[in-house]
Amino acid sequence: IAHRTDGQGVVIEVHDTGVGFDNMHREQVFGPFKRLLSNARFEGTGVGLAIVQRIVRKHGGTVQADSRPGHGTVLRFTLPRAGAEVRRPPFFKVA
């Protein structure tokens, strides 16, 4: 886990050394119940990163993932500086 500040706010990165995935599917990992790997091989429901993205966006931030098969993943999210004007997406009920 690492963090830094930039002109937009605080950037937090979480690195892992897992199996990774092809970057051409990186937006799909944030969809609820979207799994890029077999359910039998890996635990989970497929909602974790969807929840992370929703929380970060509610706080005016952004989230992205960078990965390579066999080399792990970096999950990076940016939160605005304290006191910065935050543009929040409208709330909607999912289920």
PDB file of C-alpha atoms in Angstrom:
ATOM      1  CA  ILE A   1       0.000   0.000   0.000  1.00  0.00           C
ATOM      2  CA  ALA A   2       1.378   3.412  -0.935  1.00  0.00           C
ATOM      3  CA  HIS A   3       0.092   6.970  -1.035  1.00  0.00           C
ATOM      4  CA  ARG A   4       1.138  10.344  -2.425  1.00  0.00           C
ATOM      5  CA  THR A   5      -0.414  13.720  -3.044  1.00  0.00           C
ATOM      6  CA  ASP A   6      -0.797  15.451  -6.380  1.00  0.00           C
ATOM      7  CA  GLY A   7      -2.640  18.506  -7.684  1.00  0.00           C
ATOM      8  CA  GLN A   8      -5.981  16.688  -7.489  1.00  0.00           C
ATOM      9  CA  GLY A   9      -5.730  15.247  -3.990  1.00  0.00           C
ATOM     10  CA  VAL A  10      -4.486  12.077  -2.345  1.00  0.00           C
ATOM     11  CA  VAL A  11      -3.625   9.050  -4.480  1.00  0.00           C
ATOM     12  CA  ILE A  12      -3.708   5.674  -2.735  1.00  0.00           C
ATOM     13  CA  GLU A  13      -2.344   2.556  -4.429  1.00  0.00           C
ATOM     14  CA  VAL A  14      -2.828  -1.049  -3.400  1.00  0.00           C
ATOM     15  CA  HIS A  15      -0.448  -3.486  -5.094  1.00  0.00           C
ATOM     16  CA  ASP A  16      -0.821  -7.265  -5.142  1.00  0.00           C
ATOM     17  CA  THR A  17       1.144 -10.120  -6.639  1.00  0.00           C
ATOM     18  CA  GLY A  18      -1.895 -12.203  -7.605  1.00  0.00           C
ATOM     19  CA  VAL A  19      -2.794 -13.737 -10.939  1.00  0.00           C
ATOM     20  CA  GLY A  20      -3.686 -10.402 -12.537  1.00  0.00           C
ATOM     21  CA  PHE A  21      -5.899  -9.918 -15.599  1.00  0.00           C
ATOM     22  CA  ASP A  22      -5.721  -8.518 -19.110  1.00  0.00           C
ATOM     23  CA  ASN A  23      -5.947  -4.694 -19.027  1.00  0.00           C
ATOM     24  CA  MET A  24      -8.412  -4.677 -21.912  1.00  0.00           C
ATOM     25  CA  HIS A  25     -10.986  -5.869 -19.324  1.00  0.00           C
ATOM     26  CA  ARG A  26     -10.059  -3.399 -16.581  1.00  0.00           C
ATOM     27  CA  GLU A  27     -13.398  -1.536 -16.586  1.00  0.00           C
ATOM     28  CA  GLN A  28     -15.286  -4.810 -16.163  1.00  0.00           C
ATOM     29  CA  VAL A  29     -13.702  -5.533 -12.763  1.00  0.00           C
ATOM     30  CA  PHE A  30     -15.755  -2.676 -11.271  1.00  0.00           C
ATOM     31  CA  GLY A  31     -19.101  -4.091 -12.413  1.00  0.00           C
ATOM     32  CA  PRO A  32     -21.162  -5.863  -9.748  1.00  0.00           C
ATOM     33  CA  PHE A  33     -21.029  -9.646 -10.148  1.00  0.00           C
ATOM     34  CA  LYS A  34     -18.524  -9.321 -13.003  1.00  0.00           C
ATOM     35  CA  ARG A  35     -15.789 -11.859 -12.475  1.00  0.00           C
ATOM     36  CA  LEU A  36     -12.886 -12.235 -14.869  1.00  0.00           C
ATOM     37  CA  LEU A  37     -11.740 -15.538 -13.370  1.00  0.00           C
ATOM     38  CA  SER A  38     -13.487 -18.818 -12.601  1.00  0.00           C
ATOM     39  CA  ASN A  39     -15.698 -18.930  -9.502  1.00  0.00           C
ATOM     40  CA  ALA A  40     -14.410 -22.407  -8.694  1.00  0.00           C
ATOM     41  CA  ARG A  41     -10.818 -21.214  -8.592  1.00  0.00           C
ATOM     42  CA  PHE A  42     -11.255 -18.011  -6.553  1.00  0.00           C
ATOM     43  CA  GLU A  43     -13.462 -17.020  -3.631  1.00  0.00           C
ATOM     44  CA  GLY A  44     -15.742 -14.000  -3.573  1.00  0.00           C
ATOM     45  CA  THR A  45     -19.017 -12.749  -4.932  1.00  0.00           C
ATOM     46  CA  GLY A  46     -17.774 -10.227  -7.474  1.00  0.00           C
ATOM     47  CA  VAL A  47     -19.069  -7.132  -5.651  1.00  0.00           C
ATOM     48  CA  GLY A  48     -15.963  -5.953  -3.768  1.00  0.00           C
ATOM     49  CA  LEU A  49     -14.500  -3.625  -6.391  1.00  0.00           C
ATOM     50  CA  ALA A  50     -17.959  -2.390  -7.371  1.00  0.00           C
ATOM     51  CA  ILE A  51     -18.438  -1.293  -3.753  1.00  0.00           C
ATOM     52  CA  VAL A  52     -14.998   0.344  -3.666  1.00  0.00           C
ATOM     53  CA  GLN A  53     -15.753   2.285  -6.848  1.00  0.00           C
ATOM     54  CA  ARG A  54     -19.115   3.457  -5.561  1.00  0.00           C
ATOM     55  CA  ILE A  55     -17.676   4.687  -2.235  1.00  0.00           C
ATOM     56  CA  VAL A  56     -14.755   6.484  -3.901  1.00  0.00           C
ATOM     57  CA  ARG A  57     -17.062   8.187  -6.430  1.00  0.00           C
ATOM     58  CA  LYS A  58     -19.437   9.287  -3.653  1.00  0.00           C
ATOM     59  CA  HIS A  59     -16.477  11.103  -2.110  1.00  0.00           C
ATOM     60  CA  GLY A  60     -15.661  12.802  -5.426  1.00  0.00           C
ATOM     61  CA  GLY A  61     -12.771  10.525  -6.309  1.00  0.00           C
ATOM     62  CA  THR A  62     -11.760   8.222  -9.112  1.00  0.00           C
ATOM     63  CA  VAL A  63     -10.640   4.618  -9.148  1.00  0.00           C
ATOM     64  CA  GLN A  64      -8.765   2.535 -11.694  1.00  0.00           C
ATOM     65  CA  ALA A  65      -6.989  -0.784 -11.953  1.00  0.00           C
ATOM     66  CA  ASP A  66      -3.860  -1.711 -13.885  1.00  0.00           C
ATOM     67  CA  SER A  67      -2.887  -5.338 -14.251  1.00  0.00           C
ATOM     68  CA  ARG A  68      -0.958  -7.939 -16.210  1.00  0.00           C
ATOM     69  CA  PRO A  69      -1.737 -11.649 -16.232  1.00  0.00           C
ATOM     70  CA  GLY A  70       0.712 -13.436 -13.951  1.00  0.00           C
ATOM     71  CA  HIS A  71       2.100 -10.180 -12.518  1.00  0.00           C
ATOM     72  CA  GLY A  72      -0.559  -8.871 -10.148  1.00  0.00           C
ATOM     73  CA  THR A  73      -2.671  -5.751 -10.040  1.00  0.00           C
ATOM     74  CA  VAL A  74      -2.446  -2.150  -8.877  1.00  0.00           C
ATOM     75  CA  LEU A  75      -5.684  -0.621  -7.653  1.00  0.00           C
ATOM     76  CA  ARG A  76      -5.350   3.173  -7.604  1.00  0.00           C
ATOM     77  CA  PHE A  77      -7.860   5.625  -6.235  1.00  0.00           C
ATOM     78  CA  THR A  78      -7.733   9.385  -5.875  1.00  0.00           C
ATOM     79  CA  LEU A  79      -9.664  11.375  -3.296  1.00  0.00           C
ATOM     80  CA  PRO A  80      -9.959  15.178  -3.533  1.00  0.00           C
ATOM     81  CA  ARG A  81      -8.171  17.457  -1.107  1.00  0.00           C
ATOM     82  CA  ALA A  82     -10.080  18.496   2.005  1.00  0.00           C
ATOM     83  CA  GLY A  83     -12.187  21.559   1.269  1.00  0.00           C
ATOM     84  CA  ALA A  84     -12.167  20.957  -2.494  1.00  0.00           C
ATOM     85  CA  GLU A  85     -15.494  21.243  -4.296  1.00  0.00           C
ATOM     86  CA  VAL A  86     -16.779  17.715  -4.779  1.00  0.00           C
ATOM     87  CA  ARG A  87     -19.022  16.766  -7.690  1.00  0.00           C
ATOM     88  CA  ARG A  88     -20.916  13.704  -6.555  1.00  0.00           C
ATOM     89  CA  PRO A  89     -22.853  11.455  -8.904  1.00  0.00           C
ATOM     90  CA  PRO A  90     -26.566  11.169  -8.147  1.00  0.00           C
ATOM     91  CA  PHE A  91     -27.578   8.420  -5.767  1.00  0.00           C
ATOM     92  CA  PHE A  92     -29.578   5.554  -7.191  1.00  0.00           C
ATOM     93  CA  LYS A  93     -30.749   2.320  -5.688  1.00  0.00           C
ATOM     94  CA  VAL A  94     -29.145  -0.741  -7.241  1.00  0.00           C
ATOM     95  CA  ALA A  95     -31.282  -3.572  -5.914  1.00  0.00           C
TER      96      ALA A  95
END
